[in-house]
CSV table of C-alpha atoms in Angstrom, one decimal:
chain,number,residue,atom,x,y,z
M,27,UNK,CA,11.5,0.0,-48.9
M,28,UNK,CA,8.5,-0.3,-46.7
M,29,UNK,CA,8.4,-0.4,-42.9
M,30,UNK,CA,5.9,-3.1,-41.7
M,31,UNK,CA,6.1,-1.9,-38.1
M,32,UNK,CA,4.4,1.5,-38.1
M,33,UNK,CA,6.0,4.3,-36.3
M,34,UNK,CA,4.5,5.3,-32.9
M,35,UNK,CA,4.7,9.1,-32.5
M,36,UNK,CA,3.8,8.9,-28.8
M,37,UNK,CA,6.8,6.7,-27.9
M,38,UNK,CA,9.1,9.4,-26.7
M,39,UNK,CA,6.5,10.5,-24.2
M,40,UNK,CA,7.5,7.6,-22.0
M,41,UNK,CA,10.4,9.3,-20.4
M,42,UNK,CA,8.9,12.8,-20.4
M,43,UNK,CA,5.7,11.7,-18.7
M,44,UNK,CA,7.5,9.7,-16.1
M,45,UNK,CA,9.8,12.6,-15.2
M,46,UNK,CA,7.0,15.1,-15.0
M,47,UNK,CA,4.9,12.9,-12.7
M,48,UNK,CA,7.8,12.0,-10.6
M,49,UNK,CA,8.9,15.6,-10.2
M,50,UNK,CA,5.3,16.7,-9.3
M,51,UNK,CA,5.2,14.0,-6.6
M,52,UNK,CA,8.5,15.3,-5.1
M,53,UNK,CA,10.0,11.8,-5.1
M,54,UNK,CA,8.4,11.2,-1.6
M,55,UNK,CA,6.1,8.5,-0.4
M,56,UNK,CA,4.3,10.8,1.9
M,57,UNK,CA,4.0,14.5,1.0
M,58,UNK,CA,1.1,16.1,2.9
M,59,UNK,CA,-0.8,16.2,6.2
M,60,UNK,CA,-1.4,13.2,8.4
M,61,UNK,CA,-2.8,9.7,8.2
M,62,UNK,CA,-4.9,7.5,10.5
M,63,UNK,CA,-4.4,7.5,14.3
M,64,UNK,CA,-4.4,3.7,14.0
M,65,UNK,CA,-1.0,4.1,12.3
M,66,UNK,CA,0.4,4.4,15.8
M,67,UNK,CA,0.4,0.6,16.3
M,68,UNK,CA,2.6,-2.0,14.7
M,69,UNK,CA,4.5,-0.9,11.6
M,70,UNK,CA,1.9,1.8,10.9
M,71,UNK,CA,-0.8,1.9,8.3
M,72,UNK,CA,-0.3,-0.9,5.8
M,73,UNK,CA,-0.7,0.4,2.2
M,74,UNK,CA,-2.7,-1.3,-0.6
M,75,UNK,CA,0.3,-2.3,-2.7
M,76,UNK,CA,-1.9,-2.0,-5.9
M,77,UNK,CA,-2.4,0.5,-8.7
M,78,UNK,CA,-5.6,2.1,-9.8
M,79,UNK,CA,-6.5,-0.8,-12.1
M,80,UNK,CA,-6.4,-3.5,-9.4
M,81,UNK,CA,-7.6,-1.1,-6.8
M,82,UNK,CA,-10.8,-0.8,-8.8
M,83,UNK,CA,-11.2,-4.6,-8.4
M,84,UNK,CA,-11.2,-4.4,-4.6
M,85,UNK,CA,-7.5,-4.9,-4.5
M,86,UNK,CA,-7.5,-8.5,-5.7
M,87,UNK,CA,-4.5,-9.6,-7.7
M,88,UNK,CA,-3.7,-13.3,-6.9
M,89,UNK,CA,-5.5,-14.8,-9.9
M,90,UNK,CA,-5.7,-11.8,-12.3
M,91,UNK,CA,-3.6,-11.5,-15.4
M,92,UNK,CA,-4.2,-8.7,-18.0
M,93,UNK,CA,-2.0,-7.7,-20.9
M,94,UNK,CA,-2.2,-3.9,-20.1
M,95,UNK,CA,-1.9,-4.0,-16.2
M,96,UNK,CA,1.1,-4.7,-14.0
M,97,UNK,CA,0.4,-7.2,-11.2
M,98,UNK,CA,2.8,-6.2,-8.4
M,99,UNK,CA,1.7,-9.0,-6.0
M,100,UNK,CA,1.6,-12.3,-8.1
M,101,UNK,CA,4.8,-12.6,-10.1
M,102,UNK,CA,3.4,-15.5,-12.0
M,103,UNK,CA,1.2,-13.1,-14.0
M,104,UNK,CA,4.4,-11.8,-15.7
M,105,UNK,CA,4.7,-15.0,-17.7
M,106,UNK,CA,1.9,-13.8,-20.0
M,107,UNK,CA,2.3,-10.4,-21.7
M,108,UNK,CA,3.8,-9.3,-25.0
M,109,UNK,CA,3.9,-5.5,-24.2
M,110,UNK,CA,6.3,-3.5,-22.2
M,111,UNK,CA,4.3,-1.7,-19.5
M,112,UNK,CA,5.2,1.3,-17.5
M,113,UNK,CA,2.9,2.7,-14.7
M,114,UNK,CA,3.1,5.5,-12.2
M,115,UNK,CA,0.3,6.4,-9.8
M,116,UNK,CA,-0.7,8.6,-6.9
M,117,UNK,CA,-3.5,8.6,-4.4
M,118,UNK,CA,-5.3,11.3,-2.3
M,119,UNK,CA,-7.1,10.3,0.8
M,120,UNK,CA,-9.7,12.5,2.7
M,121,UNK,CA,-10.8,11.2,6.1
M,122,UNK,CA,-13.5,12.1,8.6
M,123,UNK,CA,-12.5,10.8,12.0
M,124,UNK,CA,-14.9,10.8,15.0
M,125,UNK,CA,-15.3,9.5,18.5
M,126,UNK,CA,-18.5,9.7,20.6
M,127,UNK,CA,-17.9,13.3,21.4
M,128,UNK,CA,-15.3,14.7,18.9
M,129,UNK,CA,-14.8,14.9,15.1
M,130,UNK,CA,-11.9,15.9,12.8
M,131,UNK,CA,-11.1,16.0,9.1
M,132,UNK,CA,-7.7,15.0,7.7
M,133,UNK,CA,-6.1,14.4,4.3
M,134,UNK,CA,-2.9,13.1,2.8
M,135,UNK,CA,-1.4,12.5,-0.6
M,136,UNK,CA,0.9,9.5,-1.4
M,137,UNK,CA,2.9,8.1,-4.3
M,138,UNK,CA,0.9,4.9,-4.7
M,139,UNK,CA,3.3,2.9,-7.0
M,140,UNK,CA,5.9,3.0,-9.8
M,141,UNK,CA,6.3,-0.1,-12.0
M,142,UNK,CA,7.9,-1.3,-15.2
M,143,UNK,CA,7.2,-4.7,-16.7
M,144,UNK,CA,9.2,-6.1,-19.7
M,145,UNK,CA,8.6,-9.4,-21.6
M,146,UNK,CA,11.9,-11.2,-21.9
M,147,UNK,CA,10.5,-13.9,-24.3
M,148,UNK,CA,7.3,-15.5,-25.3
M,149,UNK,CA,6.8,-17.2,-21.9
M,150,UNK,CA,9.1,-15.1,-19.6
M,151,UNK,CA,8.7,-11.7,-18.1
M,152,UNK,CA,10.2,-9.5,-15.4
M,153,UNK,CA,9.2,-6.3,-13.5
M,154,UNK,CA,10.6,-3.7,-11.2
M,155,UNK,CA,8.3,-1.8,-8.9
M,156,UNK,CA,8.3,0.6,-6.0
M,157,UNK,CA,5.4,0.9,-3.5
M,158,UNK,CA,5.0,2.3,0.0
M,159,UNK,CA,4.6,-0.6,2.4
M,160,UNK,CA,3.5,1.0,5.6
M,161,UNK,CA,3.2,4.7,6.7
M,162,UNK,CA,3.8,5.9,10.3
M,163,UNK,CA,2.1,9.2,9.9
M,164,UNK,CA,-0.2,10.4,12.7
M,165,UNK,CA,-0.8,13.2,15.2
M,166,UNK,CA,-3.0,12.4,18.3
M,167,UNK,CA,-3.4,14.5,21.4
M,168,UNK,CA,-5.3,14.2,24.7
M,169,UNK,CA,-6.0,16.4,27.8
M,170,UNK,CA,-6.6,15.5,31.4
M,171,UNK,CA,-6.1,16.6,35.0
M,172,UNK,CA,-3.6,15.5,37.6
M,173,UNK,CA,-4.4,15.6,41.3
M,174,UNK,CA,-1.2,16.2,43.2
M,175,UNK,CA,-2.9,15.5,46.6
M,176,UNK,CA,-2.4,17.2,49.9
M,177,UNK,CA,-5.3,19.5,49.2
M,178,UNK,CA,-3.6,21.2,46.2
M,179,UNK,CA,-5.5,22.3,43.1
M,180,UNK,CA,-5.4,19.8,40.3
M,181,UNK,CA,-3.4,20.9,37.2
M,182,UNK,CA,-3.7,20.2,33.5
M,183,UNK,CA,-1.7,17.6,31.6
M,184,UNK,CA,-1.6,17.4,27.8
M,185,UNK,CA,-0.3,14.3,26.0
M,186,UNK,CA,0.8,14.2,22.3
M,187,UNK,CA,1.5,11.2,20.1
M,188,UNK,CA,3.1,11.9,16.8
M,189,UNK,CA,4.6,9.7,14.1
M,190,UNK,CA,6.6,10.4,10.9
M,191,UNK,CA,8.1,8.4,8.1
M,192,UNK,CA,7.3,4.9,6.9
M,193,UNK,CA,8.6,1.8,5.1
M,194,UNK,CA,8.8,1.1,1.4
M,195,UNK,CA,9.1,-1.9,-0.9
M,196,UNK,CA,11.3,-2.3,-4.0
M,197,UNK,CA,10.4,-5.5,-5.8
M,198,UNK,CA,12.1,-7.4,-8.7
M,199,UNK,CA,9.8,-10.1,-10.0
M,200,UNK,CA,10.1,-12.8,-12.6
M,201,UNK,CA,7.2,-14.9,-14.1
M,202,UNK,CA,7.3,-17.9,-16.4
M,203,UNK,CA,4.5,-19.5,-18.5
M,204,UNK,CA,5.3,-23.2,-18.2
M,205,UNK,CA,2.5,-24.3,-20.5
M,206,UNK,CA,-1.0,-23.3,-21.5
M,207,UNK,CA,-2.2,-24.1,-18.0
M,208,UNK,CA,0.5,-23.2,-15.5
M,209,UNK,CA,2.4,-20.0,-14.6
M,210,UNK,CA,4.9,-19.6,-11.7
M,211,UNK,CA,6.8,-16.6,-10.4
M,212,UNK,CA,9.3,-15.3,-7.8
M,213,UNK,CA,9.8,-11.9,-6.3
M,214,UNK,CA,12.8,-10.6,-4.4
M,215,UNK,CA,11.7,-7.6,-2.2
M,216,UNK,CA,13.8,-5.0,-0.5
M,217,UNK,CA,12.1,-3.6,2.6
M,218,UNK,CA,13.6,-0.3,3.7
M,219,UNK,CA,12.7,2.9,5.6
M,220,UNK,CA,12.7,4.8,8.8
M,221,UNK,CA,9.9,5.9,11.3
M,222,UNK,CA,10.1,8.2,14.2
M,223,UNK,CA,7.4,8.0,17.0
M,224,UNK,CA,7.3,10.6,19.7
M,225,UNK,CA,5.4,10.9,22.9
M,226,UNK,CA,5.2,14.1,24.9
M,227,UNK,CA,3.6,14.8,28.3
M,228,UNK,CA,3.2,18.5,29.0
M,229,UNK,CA,2.1,20.3,32.2
M,230,UNK,CA,1.2,23.8,31.0
M,231,UNK,CA,-0.1,25.1,34.3
M,232,UNK,CA,2.6,23.7,36.7
M,233,UNK,CA,5.9,25.4,37.4
M,234,UNK,CA,7.1,22.4,39.5
M,235,UNK,CA,6.5,19.4,37.1
M,236,UNK,CA,8.9,18.8,34.3
M,237,UNK,CA,7.6,17.9,30.8
M,238,UNK,CA,8.6,14.5,29.3
M,239,UNK,CA,9.5,13.6,25.8
M,240,UNK,CA,10.2,10.1,24.5
M,241,UNK,CA,11.4,9.5,21.0
M,242,UNK,CA,11.5,6.0,19.4
M,243,UNK,CA,13.2,5.6,16.0
M,244,UNK,CA,13.1,2.5,13.8
M,245,UNK,CA,15.3,1.8,10.8
M,246,UNK,CA,14.8,-1.2,8.6
M,247,UNK,CA,16.7,-2.6,5.6
M,248,UNK,CA,16.5,-6.2,4.4
M,249,UNK,CA,15.3,-8.6,1.8
M,250,UNK,CA,12.2,-10.9,1.8
M,251,UNK,CA,10.8,-13.3,-0.7
M,252,UNK,CA,7.5,-14.0,-2.4
M,253,UNK,CA,6.3,-16.8,-4.7
M,254,UNK,CA,3.2,-17.0,-6.9
M,255,UNK,CA,1.3,-19.6,-8.9
M,256,UNK,CA,-1.5,-19.3,-11.5
M,257,UNK,CA,-3.4,-22.3,-13.0
M,258,UNK,CA,-5.9,-22.1,-15.9
M,259,UNK,CA,-7.9,-25.3,-16.4
M,260,UNK,CA,-9.8,-25.9,-19.7
M,261,UNK,CA,-8.9,-25.1,-23.2
M,262,UNK,CA,-7.5,-21.6,-24.3
M,263,UNK,CA,-10.2,-21.3,-26.9
M,264,UNK,CA,-13.0,-21.3,-24.3
M,265,UNK,CA,-15.0,-18.1,-24.3
M,266,UNK,CA,-15.0,-17.8,-20.5
M,267,UNK,CA,-11.9,-19.2,-18.8
M,268,UNK,CA,-11.2,-19.4,-15.1
M,269,UNK,CA,-7.8,-18.9,-13.3
M,270,UNK,CA,-6.8,-20.0,-9.9
M,271,UNK,CA,-4.1,-17.9,-8.2
M,272,UNK,CA,-2.0,-18.3,-5.1
M,273,UNK,CA,0.6,-15.9,-3.6
M,274,UNK,CA,2.8,-16.7,-0.6
M,275,UNK,CA,4.8,-14.0,1.1
M,276,UNK,CA,7.3,-16.1,3.0
M,277,UNK,CA,7.9,-15.3,6.7
M,278,UNK,CA,11.0,-13.2,7.4
M,279,UNK,CA,13.1,-11.4,10.0
M,280,UNK,CA,14.2,-8.1,8.7
M,281,UNK,CA,17.3,-6.4,10.2
M,282,UNK,CA,16.2,-3.5,12.4
M,283,UNK,CA,17.9,-0.8,14.4
M,284,UNK,CA,16.1,1.0,17.2
M,285,UNK,CA,17.1,4.2,19.1
M,286,UNK,CA,15.2,5.4,22.1
M,287,UNK,CA,15.7,8.7,23.9
M,288,UNK,CA,13.7,9.9,26.9
M,289,UNK,CA,14.2,13.5,28.3
M,290,UNK,CA,12.7,15.9,30.8
M,291,UNK,CA,12.4,19.5,29.6
M,292,UNK,CA,10.8,22.8,30.3
M,293,UNK,CA,9.2,25.3,27.9
M,294,UNK,CA,10.8,28.8,27.9
M,295,UNK,CA,8.9,31.2,25.6
M,296,UNK,CA,7.5,28.1,23.8
M,297,UNK,CA,11.0,26.7,23.1
M,298,UNK,CA,11.9,23.3,24.7
M,299,UNK,CA,15.0,23.4,27.0
M,300,UNK,CA,16.2,19.9,28.0
M,301,UNK,CA,16.9,19.5,31.8
M,302,UNK,CA,18.2,15.9,31.8
M,303,UNK,CA,18.1,12.6,30.0
M,304,UNK,CA,16.0,10.0,31.7
M,305,UNK,CA,16.8,7.0,29.4
M,306,UNK,CA,18.9,6.4,26.3
M,307,UNK,CA,19.2,3.4,24.1
M,308,UNK,CA,21.6,4.1,21.3
M,309,UNK,CA,21.0,2.1,18.1
M,310,UNK,CA,20.0,-1.3,19.4
M,311,UNK,CA,20.1,-4.1,16.8
M,312,UNK,CA,17.3,-6.7,16.4
M,313,UNK,CA,14.7,-8.0,14.1
M,314,UNK,CA,11.3,-7.0,12.6
M,315,UNK,CA,9.5,-10.3,12.2
M,316,UNK,CA,6.7,-10.6,9.6
M,317,UNK,CA,4.6,-13.8,9.4
M,318,UNK,CA,3.6,-15.7,6.3
M,319,UNK,CA,0.9,-14.0,4.2
M,320,UNK,CA,-1.2,-16.2,1.8
M,321,UNK,CA,-3.6,-15.0,-0.9
M,322,UNK,CA,-5.9,-17.4,-2.8
M,323,UNK,CA,-8.1,-16.2,-5.6
M,324,UNK,CA,-10.3,-17.3,-8.5
M,325,UNK,CA,-10.8,-15.2,-11.6
M,326,UNK,CA,-13.3,-15.8,-14.5
M,327,UNK,CA,-12.6,-13.8,-17.7
M,328,UNK,CA,-13.9,-13.6,-21.2
M,329,UNK,CA,-11.0,-12.9,-23.6
M,330,UNK,CA,-10.1,-9.5,-22.0
M,331,UNK,CA,-13.6,-8.2,-22.5
M,332,UNK,CA,-15.0,-8.8,-19.0
M,333,UNK,CA,-14.0,-10.5,-15.8
M,334,UNK,CA,-15.0,-11.2,-12.2
M,335,UNK,CA,-13.5,-13.0,-9.2
M,336,UNK,CA,-13.0,-13.6,-5.5
M,337,UNK,CA,-10.0,-13.5,-3.3
M,338,UNK,CA,-9.2,-14.4,0.3
M,339,UNK,CA,-6.1,-13.1,2.1
M,340,UNK,CA,-4.8,-14.4,5.4
M,341,UNK,CA,-2.0,-13.1,7.6
M,342,UNK,CA,-1.4,-14.2,11.2
M,343,UNK,CA,-0.3,-10.8,12.5
M,344,UNK,CA,-0.4,-12.1,16.1
M,345,UNK,CA,3.1,-13.4,15.2
M,346,UNK,CA,4.3,-9.9,14.2
M,347,UNK,CA,7.2,-8.7,16.4
M,348,UNK,CA,9.5,-5.7,16.5
M,349,UNK,CA,12.6,-6.2,18.7
M,350,UNK,CA,10.8,-9.3,20.1
M,351,UNK,CA,7.7,-7.4,21.2
M,352,UNK,CA,4.2,-7.6,19.8
M,353,UNK,CA,1.8,-4.6,19.6
M,354,UNK,CA,-2.0,-5.1,19.7
M,355,UNK,CA,-2.0,-7.2,16.5
M,356,UNK,CA,-4.3,-10.1,15.7
M,357,UNK,CA,-4.7,-12.6,12.9
M,358,UNK,CA,-6.3,-11.0,9.9
M,359,UNK,CA,-8.3,-12.3,7.0
M,360,UNK,CA,-9.6,-10.1,4.1
M,361,UNK,CA,-12.3,-11.1,1.5
M,362,UNK,CA,-12.3,-9.3,-1.8
M,363,UNK,CA,-14.6,-9.3,-4.8
M,364,UNK,CA,-13.9,-7.5,-8.1
M,365,UNK,CA,-15.0,-7.3,-11.7
M,366,UNK,CA,-14.6,-5.2,-14.9
M,367,UNK,CA,-16.1,-4.8,-18.3
M,368,UNK,CA,-15.1,-3.1,-21.6
M,369,UNK,CA,-17.8,-0.9,-23.1
M,370,UNK,CA,-17.7,0.9,-26.4
M,371,UNK,CA,-18.8,4.6,-26.1
M,372,UNK,CA,-22.4,4.9,-27.2
M,373,UNK,CA,-22.6,1.2,-27.6
M,374,UNK,CA,-21.2,1.4,-31.2
M,375,UNK,CA,-18.6,-0.6,-32.9
M,376,UNK,CA,-16.2,2.3,-33.5
M,377,UNK,CA,-14.1,4.0,-31.0
M,378,UNK,CA,-11.9,2.8,-28.1
M,379,UNK,CA,-13.3,0.7,-25.3
M,380,UNK,CA,-13.6,2.2,-21.8
M,381,UNK,CA,-12.9,-0.1,-18.9
M,382,UNK,CA,-15.4,0.0,-16.0
M,383,UNK,CA,-14.4,-1.6,-12.7
M,384,UNK,CA,-16.0,-2.3,-9.4
M,385,UNK,CA,-15.1,-4.2,-6.2
M,386,UNK,CA,-15.6,-4.8,-2.5
M,387,UNK,CA,-13.4,-5.7,0.5
M,388,UNK,CA,-14.1,-6.6,4.1
M,389,UNK,CA,-11.8,-7.6,7.0
M,390,UNK,CA,-12.4,-7.9,10.8
M,391,UNK,CA,-9.1,-6.1,11.0
M,392,UNK,CA,-5.5,-6.8,12.1
M,393,UNK,CA,-5.7,-4.6,15.2
M,394,UNK,CA,-7.3,-5.4,18.5
M,395,UNK,CA,-7.6,-2.6,21.0
M,396,UNK,CA,-9.5,-2.6,24.3
M,397,UNK,CA,-10.8,-6.1,23.5
M,398,UNK,CA,-12.3,-4.9,20.3
M,399,UNK,CA,-11.4,-5.8,16.7
M,400,UNK,CA,-10.9,-2.8,14.5
M,401,UNK,CA,-12.7,-3.8,11.2
M,402,UNK,CA,-12.0,-2.4,7.7
M,403,UNK,CA,-14.3,-2.3,4.7
M,404,UNK,CA,-14.4,-0.5,1.3
M,405,UNK,CA,-16.4,-0.1,-1.9
M,406,UNK,CA,-14.3,0.4,-5.0
M,407,UNK,CA,-15.0,1.9,-8.4
M,408,UNK,CA,-12.6,2.4,-11.3
M,409,UNK,CA,-12.5,3.7,-14.8
M,410,UNK,CA,-9.8,3.1,-17.5
M,411,UNK,CA,-9.7,5.6,-20.5
M,412,UNK,CA,-7.6,4.6,-23.5
M,413,UNK,CA,-5.2,7.2,-24.9
M,414,UNK,CA,-5.5,8.2,-28.5
M,415,UNK,CA,-3.3,6.4,-31.1
M,416,UNK,CA,-1.9,4.0,-28.5
M,417,UNK,CA,-2.7,1.0,-26.3
M,418,UNK,CA,-1.9,3.1,-23.1
M,419,UNK,CA,-4.6,3.8,-20.5
M,420,UNK,CA,-5.3,6.5,-18.0
M,421,UNK,CA,-6.8,4.9,-14.9
M,422,UNK,CA,-9.0,6.5,-12.2
M,423,UNK,CA,-10.1,4.8,-9.0
M,424,UNK,CA,-12.3,5.7,-6.0
M,425,UNK,CA,-12.7,3.9,-2.7
M,426,UNK,CA,-15.2,4.8,-0.1
M,427,UNK,CA,-14.2,3.0,3.1
M,428,UNK,CA,-14.5,2.7,6.9
M,429,UNK,CA,-11.9,1.8,9.5
M,430,UNK,CA,-12.7,1.4,13.2
M,431,UNK,CA,-15.7,1.4,15.5
M,432,UNK,CA,-17.4,3.7,18.0
M,433,UNK,CA,-17.0,1.5,21.1
M,434,UNK,CA,-14.9,1.5,24.3
M,435,UNK,CA,-13.8,5.1,23.5
M,436,UNK,CA,-12.3,4.1,20.1
M,437,UNK,CA,-12.6,6.1,16.9
M,438,UNK,CA,-14.1,5.5,13.5
M,439,UNK,CA,-12.6,6.7,10.3
M,440,UNK,CA,-14.7,7.2,7.2
M,441,UNK,CA,-12.6,8.0,4.2
M,442,UNK,CA,-12.6,8.5,0.4
M,443,UNK,CA,-9.5,7.5,-1.5
M,444,UNK,CA,-8.9,8.8,-5.1
M,445,UNK,CA,-6.4,7.0,-7.3
M,446,UNK,CA,-4.9,8.2,-10.6
M,447,UNK,CA,-2.3,6.3,-12.6
M,448,UNK,CA,-0.9,6.5,-16.1
M,449,UNK,CA,-0.2,3.1,-17.8
M,450,UNK,CA,2.0,3.4,-20.9
M,451,UNK,CA,2.2,0.3,-23.1
M,452,UNK,CA,4.4,-0.4,-26.1
M,453,UNK,CA,6.5,-3.1,-27.8
M,454,UNK,CA,10.2,-2.9,-27.2
M,455,UNK,CA,13.1,-4.8,-28.6
M,456,UNK,CA,11.2,-5.6,-31.9
M,457,UNK,CA,13.3,-6.1,-35.0
M,458,UNK,CA,12.2,-3.9,-37.9
M,459,UNK,CA,11.2,-5.8,-41.1
M,460,UNK,CA,11.8,-4.2,-44.5
M,461,UNK,CA,11.2,-5.3,-48.1
């Protein structure tokens, strides 16, 4: 008897590779150092929600479908794909922050995503993915003088703003290929996590003034929904074929719990000793309100060999609320461009094709501080290297970006983000044929 479905010796590496990478990352969304000071506002610093492959395209996903990549934003893309795909990725970010008179270098490492996509039939697919949604991870300090009056000598005051934690997204998506032109999809998302923000005012030179500490803790757990559409006009046999894509994250109010504790304290040998509680709000219940987010894109592709496209995202963040309160947010739009090309090493006909990616993004920003918009921009590059004897790919990504401006005492962050992901692809649930 002869097996017409050849054995894949690398198949057992699925679980081993996943466990090794997961263990190395420590199963944490945030594992080192601090993020941007702008994470102090709103929910924190919103994360890209994309892997290395789509990150190399400037982060665009609305209209993109590829048999080897997992699109975690537009569920309609799952309707096309014969392979089971598993992907795990991490990112490292190195930032140079500066104001008009100060400079500082920071870094952090995050788990960027974990995803599994499985074809259920010829025209139906599903995926399960985990991604950090927003990180509240910052450490900001300032120093000034207080004039007590009455001819007394001014004394020093130090202020510290710190944040820890963040929010994550667990998404279960379904996509359906209706016909050769239309695909639709739906995603049920679980938003969960906890953040702790702390403010401290310390008077190191005064024996009369008491230090103040305010701790604000948020906890969120709820579901929200997302729908996606992809439309391909023209005939499937066309060499270059375009795709329109639309993703709508529906507005939602997530259940939220908030605890606030304000205390006065003194420092004895460097150890805080609480004198009294100024204010206490034990676990107040409310909502975290997120507005509609829409992404519209167009993607032009040549049979998986090359592709390019544009995407526009819009999110009216001025409607964002936490416990009924806004926080320096404004309506945000983001323009993205991306493209890729497969190239044979040395230009020959033998060997595996290497995927080269490039992209751009720009946004006036979703934050407005001191009557100034906080713009964001990035240049993206990516590389996909196929693994031997398989259709799996090792993806590398690099983003050089800028966030913020040097006006009105604000800061600017120049950063480089490195992405690494392992994309394992195989055919599951295939009946073996013998003769």
